[in-house]
Tab-separated table of C-alpha atoms in Angstrom:
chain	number	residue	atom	x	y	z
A	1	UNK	CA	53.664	76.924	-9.593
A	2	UNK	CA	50.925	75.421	-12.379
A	3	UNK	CA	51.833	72.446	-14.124
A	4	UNK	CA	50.332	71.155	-17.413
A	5	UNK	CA	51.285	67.498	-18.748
A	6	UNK	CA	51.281	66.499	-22.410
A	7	UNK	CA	51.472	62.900	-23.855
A	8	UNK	CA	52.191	62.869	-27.356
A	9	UNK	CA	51.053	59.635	-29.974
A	10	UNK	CA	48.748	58.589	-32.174
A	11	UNK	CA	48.087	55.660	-29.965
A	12	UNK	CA	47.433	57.820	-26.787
A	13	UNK	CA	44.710	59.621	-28.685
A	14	UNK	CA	43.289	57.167	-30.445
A	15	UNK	CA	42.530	55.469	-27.217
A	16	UNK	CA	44.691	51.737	-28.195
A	17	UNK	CA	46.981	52.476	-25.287
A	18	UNK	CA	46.908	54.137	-22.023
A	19	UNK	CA	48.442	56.888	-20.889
A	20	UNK	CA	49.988	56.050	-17.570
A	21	UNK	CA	52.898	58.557	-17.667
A	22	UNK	CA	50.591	61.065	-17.129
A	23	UNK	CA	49.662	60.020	-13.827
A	24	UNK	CA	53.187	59.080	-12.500
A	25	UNK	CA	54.517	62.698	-13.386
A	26	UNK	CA	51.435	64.063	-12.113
A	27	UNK	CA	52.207	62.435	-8.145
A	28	UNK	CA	55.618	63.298	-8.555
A	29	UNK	CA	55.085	66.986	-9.355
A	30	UNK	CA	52.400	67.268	-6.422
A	31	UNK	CA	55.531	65.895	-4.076
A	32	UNK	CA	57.169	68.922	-5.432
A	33	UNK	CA	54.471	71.384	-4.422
A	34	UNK	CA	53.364	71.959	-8.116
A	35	UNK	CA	50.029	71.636	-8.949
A	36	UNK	CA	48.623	69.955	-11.963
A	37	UNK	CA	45.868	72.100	-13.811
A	38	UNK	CA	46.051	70.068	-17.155
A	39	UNK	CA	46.375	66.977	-18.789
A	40	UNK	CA	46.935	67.293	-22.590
A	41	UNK	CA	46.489	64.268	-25.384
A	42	UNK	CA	47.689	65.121	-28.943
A	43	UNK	CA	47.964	62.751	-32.054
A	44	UNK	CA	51.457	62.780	-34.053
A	45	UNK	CA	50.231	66.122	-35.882
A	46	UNK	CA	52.614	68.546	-36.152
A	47	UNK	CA	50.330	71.708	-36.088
A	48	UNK	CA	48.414	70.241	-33.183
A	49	UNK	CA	51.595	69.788	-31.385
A	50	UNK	CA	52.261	73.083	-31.712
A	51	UNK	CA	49.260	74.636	-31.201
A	52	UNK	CA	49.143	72.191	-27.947
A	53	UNK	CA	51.940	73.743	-26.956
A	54	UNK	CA	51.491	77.535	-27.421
A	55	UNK	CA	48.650	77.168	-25.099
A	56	UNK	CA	50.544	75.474	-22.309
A	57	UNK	CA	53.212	78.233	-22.723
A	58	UNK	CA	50.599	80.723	-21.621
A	59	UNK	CA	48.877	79.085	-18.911
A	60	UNK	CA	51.158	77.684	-16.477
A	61	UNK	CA	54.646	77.509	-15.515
A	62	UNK	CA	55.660	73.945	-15.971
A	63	UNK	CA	55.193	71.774	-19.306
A	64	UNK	CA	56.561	68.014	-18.993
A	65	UNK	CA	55.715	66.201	-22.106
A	66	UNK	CA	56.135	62.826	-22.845
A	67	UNK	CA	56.521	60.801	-25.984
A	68	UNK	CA	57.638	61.641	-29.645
A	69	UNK	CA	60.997	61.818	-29.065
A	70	UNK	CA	61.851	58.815	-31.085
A	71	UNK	CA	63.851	58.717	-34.897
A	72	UNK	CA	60.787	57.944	-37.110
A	73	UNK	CA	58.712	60.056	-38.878
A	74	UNK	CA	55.973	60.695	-36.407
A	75	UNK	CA	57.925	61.870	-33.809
A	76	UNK	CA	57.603	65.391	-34.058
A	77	UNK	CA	58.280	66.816	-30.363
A	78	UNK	CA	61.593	68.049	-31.089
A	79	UNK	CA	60.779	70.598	-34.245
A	80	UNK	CA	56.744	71.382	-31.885
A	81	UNK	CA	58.946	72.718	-29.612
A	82	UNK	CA	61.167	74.609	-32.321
A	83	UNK	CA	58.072	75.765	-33.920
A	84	UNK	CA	56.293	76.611	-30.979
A	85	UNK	CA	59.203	78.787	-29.862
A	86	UNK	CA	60.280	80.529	-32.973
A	87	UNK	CA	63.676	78.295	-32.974
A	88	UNK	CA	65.632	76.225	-35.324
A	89	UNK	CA	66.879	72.640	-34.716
A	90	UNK	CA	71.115	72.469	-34.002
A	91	UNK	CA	72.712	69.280	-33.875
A	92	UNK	CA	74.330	68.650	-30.320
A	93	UNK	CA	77.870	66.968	-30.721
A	94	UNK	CA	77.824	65.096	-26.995
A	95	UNK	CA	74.350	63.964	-27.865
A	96	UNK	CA	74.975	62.433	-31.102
A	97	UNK	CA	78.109	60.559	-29.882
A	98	UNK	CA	76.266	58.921	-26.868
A	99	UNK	CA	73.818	57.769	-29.624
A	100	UNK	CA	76.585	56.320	-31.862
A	101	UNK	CA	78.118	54.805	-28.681
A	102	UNK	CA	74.376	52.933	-27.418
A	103	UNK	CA	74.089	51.516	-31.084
A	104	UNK	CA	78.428	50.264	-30.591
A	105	UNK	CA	77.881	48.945	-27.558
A	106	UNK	CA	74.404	46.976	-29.037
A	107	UNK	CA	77.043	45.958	-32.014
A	108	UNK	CA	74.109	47.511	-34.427
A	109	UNK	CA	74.747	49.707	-37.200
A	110	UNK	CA	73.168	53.496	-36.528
A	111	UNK	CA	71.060	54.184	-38.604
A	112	UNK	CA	71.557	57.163	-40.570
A	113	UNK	CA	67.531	58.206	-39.110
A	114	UNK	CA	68.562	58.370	-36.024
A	115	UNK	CA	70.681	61.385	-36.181
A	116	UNK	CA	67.800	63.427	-35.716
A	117	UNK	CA	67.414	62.384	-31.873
A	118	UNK	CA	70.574	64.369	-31.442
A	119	UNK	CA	68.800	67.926	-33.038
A	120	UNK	CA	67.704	70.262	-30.330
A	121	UNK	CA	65.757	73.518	-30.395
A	122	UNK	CA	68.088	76.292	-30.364
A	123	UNK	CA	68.574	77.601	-26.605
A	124	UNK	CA	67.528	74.436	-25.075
A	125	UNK	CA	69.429	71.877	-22.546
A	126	UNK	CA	69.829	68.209	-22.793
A	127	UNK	CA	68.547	66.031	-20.896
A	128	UNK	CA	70.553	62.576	-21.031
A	129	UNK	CA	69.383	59.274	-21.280
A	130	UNK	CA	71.592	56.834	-20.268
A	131	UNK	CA	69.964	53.769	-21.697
A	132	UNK	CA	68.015	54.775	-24.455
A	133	UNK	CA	68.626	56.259	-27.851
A	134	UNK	CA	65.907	59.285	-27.248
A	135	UNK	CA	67.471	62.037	-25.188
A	136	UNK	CA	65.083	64.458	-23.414
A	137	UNK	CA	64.431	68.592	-23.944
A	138	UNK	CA	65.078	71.083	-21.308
A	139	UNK	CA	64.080	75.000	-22.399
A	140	UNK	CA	62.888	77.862	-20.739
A	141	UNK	CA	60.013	79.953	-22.639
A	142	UNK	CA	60.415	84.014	-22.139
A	143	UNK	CA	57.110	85.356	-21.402
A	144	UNK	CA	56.522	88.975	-21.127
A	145	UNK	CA	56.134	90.535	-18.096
A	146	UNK	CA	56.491	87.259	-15.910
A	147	UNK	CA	58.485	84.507	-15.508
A	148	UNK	CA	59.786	81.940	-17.937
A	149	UNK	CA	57.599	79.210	-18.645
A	150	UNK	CA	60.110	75.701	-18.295
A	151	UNK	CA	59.492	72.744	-20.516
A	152	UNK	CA	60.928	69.383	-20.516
A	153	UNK	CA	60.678	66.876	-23.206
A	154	UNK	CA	60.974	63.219	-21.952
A	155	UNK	CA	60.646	59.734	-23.769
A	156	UNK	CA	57.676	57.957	-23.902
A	157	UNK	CA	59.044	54.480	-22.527
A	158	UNK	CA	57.784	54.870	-18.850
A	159	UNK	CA	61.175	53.124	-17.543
A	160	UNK	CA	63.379	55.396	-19.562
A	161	UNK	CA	61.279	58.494	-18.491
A	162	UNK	CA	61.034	57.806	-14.606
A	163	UNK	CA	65.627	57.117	-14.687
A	164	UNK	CA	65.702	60.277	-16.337
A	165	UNK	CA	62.692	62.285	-14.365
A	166	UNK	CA	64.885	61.322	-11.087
A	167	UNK	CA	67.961	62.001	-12.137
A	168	UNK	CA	67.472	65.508	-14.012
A	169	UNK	CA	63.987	66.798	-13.808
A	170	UNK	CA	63.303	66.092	-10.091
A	171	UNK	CA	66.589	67.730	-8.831
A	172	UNK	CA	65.750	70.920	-11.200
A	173	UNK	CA	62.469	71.434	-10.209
A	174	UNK	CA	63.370	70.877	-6.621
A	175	UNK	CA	65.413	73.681	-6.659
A	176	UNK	CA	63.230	76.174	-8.673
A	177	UNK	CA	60.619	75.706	-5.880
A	178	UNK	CA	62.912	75.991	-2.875
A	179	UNK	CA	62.792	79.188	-2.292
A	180	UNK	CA	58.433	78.364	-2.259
A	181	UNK	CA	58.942	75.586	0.478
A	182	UNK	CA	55.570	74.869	-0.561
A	183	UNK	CA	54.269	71.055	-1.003
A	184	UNK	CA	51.410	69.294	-1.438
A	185	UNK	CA	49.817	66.056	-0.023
A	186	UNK	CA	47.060	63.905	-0.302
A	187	UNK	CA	44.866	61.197	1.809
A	188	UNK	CA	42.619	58.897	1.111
A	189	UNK	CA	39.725	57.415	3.219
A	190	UNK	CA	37.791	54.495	2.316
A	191	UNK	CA	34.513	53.886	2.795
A	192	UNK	CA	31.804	51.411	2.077
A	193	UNK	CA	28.023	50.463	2.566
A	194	UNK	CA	25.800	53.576	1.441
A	195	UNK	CA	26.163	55.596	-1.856
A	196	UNK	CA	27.864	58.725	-2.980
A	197	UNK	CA	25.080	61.426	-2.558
A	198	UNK	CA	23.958	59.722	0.742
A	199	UNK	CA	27.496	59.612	1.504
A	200	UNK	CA	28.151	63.520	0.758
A	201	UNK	CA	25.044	64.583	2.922
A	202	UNK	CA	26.448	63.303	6.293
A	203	UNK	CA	29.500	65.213	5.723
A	204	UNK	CA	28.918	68.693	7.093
A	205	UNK	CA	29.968	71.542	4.515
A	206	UNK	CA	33.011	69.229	3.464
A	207	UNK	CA	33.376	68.995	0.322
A	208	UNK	CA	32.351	72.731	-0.457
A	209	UNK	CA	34.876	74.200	-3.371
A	210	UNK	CA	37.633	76.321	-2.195
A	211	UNK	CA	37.910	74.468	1.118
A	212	UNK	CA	41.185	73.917	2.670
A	213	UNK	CA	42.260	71.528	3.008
A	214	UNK	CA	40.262	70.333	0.343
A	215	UNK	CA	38.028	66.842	-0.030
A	216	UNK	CA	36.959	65.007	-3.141
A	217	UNK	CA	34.721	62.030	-2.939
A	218	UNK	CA	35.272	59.303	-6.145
A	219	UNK	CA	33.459	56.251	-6.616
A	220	UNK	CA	34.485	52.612	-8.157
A	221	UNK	CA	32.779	49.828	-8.444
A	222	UNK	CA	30.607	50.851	-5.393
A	223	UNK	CA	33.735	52.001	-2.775
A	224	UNK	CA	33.842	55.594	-1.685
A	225	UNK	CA	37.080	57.453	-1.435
A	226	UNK	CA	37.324	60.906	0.326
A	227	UNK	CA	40.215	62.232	-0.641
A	228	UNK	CA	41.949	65.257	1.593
A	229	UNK	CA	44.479	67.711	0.126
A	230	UNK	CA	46.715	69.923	1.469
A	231	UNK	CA	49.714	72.063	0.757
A	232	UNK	CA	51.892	73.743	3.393
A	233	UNK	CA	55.499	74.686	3.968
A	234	UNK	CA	56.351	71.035	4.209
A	235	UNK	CA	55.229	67.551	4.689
A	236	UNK	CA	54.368	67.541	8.379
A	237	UNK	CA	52.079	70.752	8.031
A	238	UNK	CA	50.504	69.416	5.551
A	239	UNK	CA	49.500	65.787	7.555
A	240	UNK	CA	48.679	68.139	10.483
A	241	UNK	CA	46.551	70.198	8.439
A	242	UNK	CA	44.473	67.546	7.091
A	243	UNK	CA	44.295	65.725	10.497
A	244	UNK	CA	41.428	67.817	11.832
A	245	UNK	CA	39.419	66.946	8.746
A	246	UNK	CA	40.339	63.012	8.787
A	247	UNK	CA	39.133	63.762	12.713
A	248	UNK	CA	35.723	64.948	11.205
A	249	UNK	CA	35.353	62.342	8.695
A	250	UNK	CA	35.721	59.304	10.864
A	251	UNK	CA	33.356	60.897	13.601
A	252	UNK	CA	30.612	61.563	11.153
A	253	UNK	CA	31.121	57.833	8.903
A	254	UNK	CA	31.743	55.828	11.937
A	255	UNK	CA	31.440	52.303	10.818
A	256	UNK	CA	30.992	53.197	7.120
A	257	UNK	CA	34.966	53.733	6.982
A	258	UNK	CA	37.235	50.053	6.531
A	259	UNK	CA	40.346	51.858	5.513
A	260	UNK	CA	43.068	54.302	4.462
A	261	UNK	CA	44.757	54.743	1.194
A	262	UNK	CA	45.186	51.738	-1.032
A	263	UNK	CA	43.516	49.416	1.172
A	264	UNK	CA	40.309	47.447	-0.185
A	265	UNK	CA	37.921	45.581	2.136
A	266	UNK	CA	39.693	42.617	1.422
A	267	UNK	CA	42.990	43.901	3.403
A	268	UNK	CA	40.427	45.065	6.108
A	269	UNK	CA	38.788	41.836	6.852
A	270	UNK	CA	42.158	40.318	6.436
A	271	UNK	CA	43.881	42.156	9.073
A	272	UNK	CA	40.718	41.676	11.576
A	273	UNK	CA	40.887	38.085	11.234
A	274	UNK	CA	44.302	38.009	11.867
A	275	UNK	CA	44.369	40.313	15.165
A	276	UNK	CA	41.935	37.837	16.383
A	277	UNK	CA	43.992	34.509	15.379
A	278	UNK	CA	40.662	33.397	13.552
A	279	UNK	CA	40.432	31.881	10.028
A	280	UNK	CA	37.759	31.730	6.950
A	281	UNK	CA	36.012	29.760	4.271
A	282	UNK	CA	33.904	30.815	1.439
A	283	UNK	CA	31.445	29.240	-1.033
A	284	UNK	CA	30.360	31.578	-3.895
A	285	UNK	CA	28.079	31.023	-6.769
A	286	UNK	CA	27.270	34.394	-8.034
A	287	UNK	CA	30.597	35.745	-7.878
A	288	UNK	CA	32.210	32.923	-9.313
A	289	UNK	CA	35.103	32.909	-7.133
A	290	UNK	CA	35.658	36.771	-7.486
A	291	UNK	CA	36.130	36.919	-3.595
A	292	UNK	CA	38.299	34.076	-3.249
A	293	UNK	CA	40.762	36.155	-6.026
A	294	UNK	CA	40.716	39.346	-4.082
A	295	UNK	CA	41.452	37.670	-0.543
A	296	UNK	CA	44.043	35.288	-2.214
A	297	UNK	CA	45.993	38.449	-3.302
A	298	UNK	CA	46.447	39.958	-0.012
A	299	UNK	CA	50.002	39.617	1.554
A	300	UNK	CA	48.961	38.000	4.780
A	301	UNK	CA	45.619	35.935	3.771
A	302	UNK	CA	47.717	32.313	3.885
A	303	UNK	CA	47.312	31.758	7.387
A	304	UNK	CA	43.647	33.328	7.768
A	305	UNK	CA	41.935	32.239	4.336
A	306	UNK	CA	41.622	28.296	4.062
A	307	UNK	CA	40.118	28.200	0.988
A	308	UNK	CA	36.383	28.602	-1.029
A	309	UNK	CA	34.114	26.645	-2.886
A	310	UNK	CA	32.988	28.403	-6.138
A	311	UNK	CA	29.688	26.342	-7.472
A	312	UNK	CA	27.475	26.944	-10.557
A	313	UNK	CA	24.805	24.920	-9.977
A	314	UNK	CA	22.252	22.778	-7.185
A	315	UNK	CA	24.689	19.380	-7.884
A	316	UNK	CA	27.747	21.393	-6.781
A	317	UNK	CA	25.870	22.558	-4.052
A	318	UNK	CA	24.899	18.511	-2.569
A	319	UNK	CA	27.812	16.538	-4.043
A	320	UNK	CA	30.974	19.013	-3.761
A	321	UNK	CA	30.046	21.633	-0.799
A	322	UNK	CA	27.620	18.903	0.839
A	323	UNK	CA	24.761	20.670	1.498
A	324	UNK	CA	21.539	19.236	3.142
A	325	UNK	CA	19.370	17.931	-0.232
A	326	UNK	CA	16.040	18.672	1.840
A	327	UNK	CA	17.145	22.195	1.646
A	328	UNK	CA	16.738	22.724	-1.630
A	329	UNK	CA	13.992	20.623	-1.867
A	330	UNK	CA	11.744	23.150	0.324
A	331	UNK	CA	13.520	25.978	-0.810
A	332	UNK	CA	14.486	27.747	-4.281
A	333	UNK	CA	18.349	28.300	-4.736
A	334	UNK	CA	18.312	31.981	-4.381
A	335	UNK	CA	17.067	31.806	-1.072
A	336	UNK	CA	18.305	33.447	2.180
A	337	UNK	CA	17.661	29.177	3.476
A	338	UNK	CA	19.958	28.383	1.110
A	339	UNK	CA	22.782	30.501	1.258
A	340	UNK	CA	22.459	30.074	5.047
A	341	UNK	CA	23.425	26.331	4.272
A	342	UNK	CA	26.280	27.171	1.813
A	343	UNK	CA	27.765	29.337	4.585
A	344	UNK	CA	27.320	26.465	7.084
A	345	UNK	CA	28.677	23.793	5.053
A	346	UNK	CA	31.828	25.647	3.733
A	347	UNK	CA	32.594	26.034	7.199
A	348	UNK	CA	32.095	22.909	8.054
A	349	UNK	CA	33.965	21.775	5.099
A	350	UNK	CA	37.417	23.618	6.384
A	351	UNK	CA	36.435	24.105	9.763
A	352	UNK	CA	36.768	27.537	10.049
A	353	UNK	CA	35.491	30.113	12.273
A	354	UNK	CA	33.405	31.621	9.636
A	355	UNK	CA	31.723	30.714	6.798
A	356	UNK	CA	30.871	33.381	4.294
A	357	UNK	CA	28.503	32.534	1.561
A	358	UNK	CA	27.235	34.522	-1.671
A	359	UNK	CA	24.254	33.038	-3.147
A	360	UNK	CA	23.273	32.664	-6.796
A	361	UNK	CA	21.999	35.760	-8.477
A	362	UNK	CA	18.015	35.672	-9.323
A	363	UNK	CA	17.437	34.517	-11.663
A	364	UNK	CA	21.129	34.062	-12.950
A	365	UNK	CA	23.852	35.955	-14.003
A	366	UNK	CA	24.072	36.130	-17.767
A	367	UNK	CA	21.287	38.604	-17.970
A	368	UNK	CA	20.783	40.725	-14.524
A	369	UNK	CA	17.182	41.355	-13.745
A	370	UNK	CA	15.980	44.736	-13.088
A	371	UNK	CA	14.852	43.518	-9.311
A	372	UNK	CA	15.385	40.038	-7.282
A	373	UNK	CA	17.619	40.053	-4.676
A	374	UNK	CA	20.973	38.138	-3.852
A	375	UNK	CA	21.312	36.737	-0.329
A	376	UNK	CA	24.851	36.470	1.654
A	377	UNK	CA	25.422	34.391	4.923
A	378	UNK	CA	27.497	34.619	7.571
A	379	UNK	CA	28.151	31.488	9.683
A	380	UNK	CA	30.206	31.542	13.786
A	381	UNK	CA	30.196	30.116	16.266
A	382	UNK	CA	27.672	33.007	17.609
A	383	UNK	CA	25.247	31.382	14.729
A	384	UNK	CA	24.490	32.822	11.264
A	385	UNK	CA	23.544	35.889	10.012
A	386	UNK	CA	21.885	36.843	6.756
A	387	UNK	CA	21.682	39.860	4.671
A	388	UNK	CA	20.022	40.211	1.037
A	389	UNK	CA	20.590	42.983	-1.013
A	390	UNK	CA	18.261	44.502	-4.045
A	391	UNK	CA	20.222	43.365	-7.695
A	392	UNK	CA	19.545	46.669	-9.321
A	393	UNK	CA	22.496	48.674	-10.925
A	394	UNK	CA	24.873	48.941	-13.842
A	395	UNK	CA	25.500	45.115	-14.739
A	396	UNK	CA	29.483	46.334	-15.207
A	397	UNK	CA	29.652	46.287	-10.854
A	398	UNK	CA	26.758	44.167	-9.951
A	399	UNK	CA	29.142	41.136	-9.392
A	400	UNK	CA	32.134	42.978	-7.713
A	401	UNK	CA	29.519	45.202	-5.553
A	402	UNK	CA	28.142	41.658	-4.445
A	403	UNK	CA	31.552	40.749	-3.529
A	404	UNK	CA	32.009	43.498	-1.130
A	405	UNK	CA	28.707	43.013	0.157
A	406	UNK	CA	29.739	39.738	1.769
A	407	UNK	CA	33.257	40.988	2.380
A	408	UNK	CA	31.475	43.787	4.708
A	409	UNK	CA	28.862	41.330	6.577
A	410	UNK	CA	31.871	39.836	7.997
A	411	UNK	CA	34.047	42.662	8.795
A	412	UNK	CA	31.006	44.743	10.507
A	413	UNK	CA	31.102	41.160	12.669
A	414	UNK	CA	34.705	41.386	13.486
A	415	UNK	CA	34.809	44.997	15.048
């Protein structure tokens, strides 16, 4: 089955919100086996609804649309669907009293508006809502010569849309696909340390289209995912099916790979430090304490993280982190010298087992250069090391690719 999702509002299109239904509905139709083809956006416009609709009718076999559902004006999804079917609105009797019951119970007065919510397109089920005001549509579409397209109509308020997406939508599309016992699955491998074309090239035929199971390769802020889909008969097939291609992934990335799913470098370096019962310190200029956020945030960083120095400046550098005055002296602050002696003194400072240090970036960080390089240090008890990297790219990542720059010094030490 093809799946096509629709968010409905002026504020969706116009950009001043985002659309985060959309995505939700999307994993939770994929856990059903039903695969997403389109994502639809339309303004409160009645004729665009509509014509929004039509389309969907036609092209796949699931619509779930979220959003206009509402008593105001704007909220047209109830008479697009109407329209888009060739149906009139009827009032439902069991609908309308829950309404008048939600405003009782609130000890509001109904207003006389909100009648509408209780209007349904002739032919169509309801879909309750058990604590909201805005119940949903259920309707199948005829379509000649083939199966009925099915469309459901759900509130826009994410909480109200997920109670009733469990409770009614789930459990029906469960059982219009069981007699499919088809689902789909995904898995993600993360990767770091070269970039997406390089990437692509030492994966052998991968990534071709029409591939199965398939592989997708998405980039942010300088992190790789491979993603790996697969739909079988059920849940296990589909793991096992992928497994040969996870096999092929990790042989051909090697060290490049820090993680699975959701997991950031952060988690990775995290977890390494604490198999090995050995702690960290930072200092950062560049990155203003970006690093320091990300490790802070990880579940288990209390016992392995001991803290960070975050300086702007030479004075930071002598008076707070204490670092050697002839070293700047002989040296010029964006020096691999220098952020050799951040990563020395921070350890020092918390007496730590290592001592990670980001350097300034050349020749600062309100206006990125087109060249210049930022230096990162790495201090143990095996000595330091030292990496600089070129400060070319898009200024929007230059300061969180930095950050996993340093983050990945010391995990490629830990394994």
């Amino acid at each position: 089955m093809l799946a096509e999702v629709i968010s409905i509002g002026d504020e969706l299109a116009s950009g001043q919100r985002l659309d985060t239904n959309s995505q939700w509905i999307s994993q939770r139709l994929g856990d059903l086996g039903i695969r997403v083809l389109f994502h639809t956006t339309v303004a409160d416009d009645l004729p665009s609804n509509v014509q929004a609709l039509r389309l969907a009718f036609e092209r796949v076999d699931v619509v779930v649309c979220t959003g206009g559902l509402g008593p105001t004006a704007d909220d047209l999804t109830r008479q697009a669907i109407a329209d888009a079917t060739g149906t009139g609105l009827v009032m439902d009797d069991a609908a309308l009293d829950h309404i008048r019951a939600l405003f009782a119970r609130r000890k509001r007065a109904m207003p006389e508006r909100n009648n509408i919510q209780a209007m349904f397109p002739r032919g169509s089920r309801v879909i309750p809502n058990p604590h909201g005001s805005a119940p949903g549509i259920d309707m199948d579409i005829p379509r000649e010569g083939r199966s009925p397209c099915r469309v459901f109509a759900l509130p826009g308020v994410p909480a109200e849309m997920r109670e009733m997406w469990q409770a009614t939508v789930e459990p029906a599309l469960a059982l219009a696909t069981s007699h499919q016992r088809r689902v789909i699955r995904h898995r993600q491998i993360k990767c770091f340390g070269v970039g997406e074309s390089d990437l692509e090239q030492m994966l052998p035929d991968l990534i071709r289209r029409g591939r199965s199971p398939s592989v997708g390769i998405t980039v942010h802020q300088a992190t790789i995912t491979l993603r790996i889909s697969a739909e079988a008969e059920s849940v296990e097939a589909c793991f096992a099916a992928m497994e040969p291609t996870a096999a092929t992934i990790r042989e051909c990335l090697g060290e490049l790979i820090f993680g699975d799913e959701e997991e950031e470098l952060q988690h990775a370096v995290i977890r390494m430090l604490a198999q090995r019962k050995q702690t960290l310190a930072i200092a950062e200029w560049g990155t203003g304490g970006l690093v320091s956020n990300w490790l802070s945030e990880v579940g288990d960083a209390a016992n392995v993280f001991l803290g960070s120095f975050v300086v702007r400046g030479e004075t930071a550098l002598t008076e707070s982190l204490a670092v050697p005055q002839h070293v700047l002296e002989q040296h010029s602050a964006a020096s691999r010298e220098v952020a050799s002696a951040m990563a020395a003194a921070c350890r020092e400072r918390f007496r730590a087992d290592f001592g990670l240090a980001i350097g300034p970036f050349p020749p600062g960080d309100e206006q990125p250069p087109d060249s210049g390089r930022v230096h990162f240090a790495l201090d143990s008890s095996q000595g330091i090391q030292c990496k600089s990297s070129p400060f070319v790219g898009h200024p929007d990542i230059l300061k969180a690719r930095s950050g996993k720059q340093a983050l990945d010094l010391l995990r490629l030490s830990l394994r």
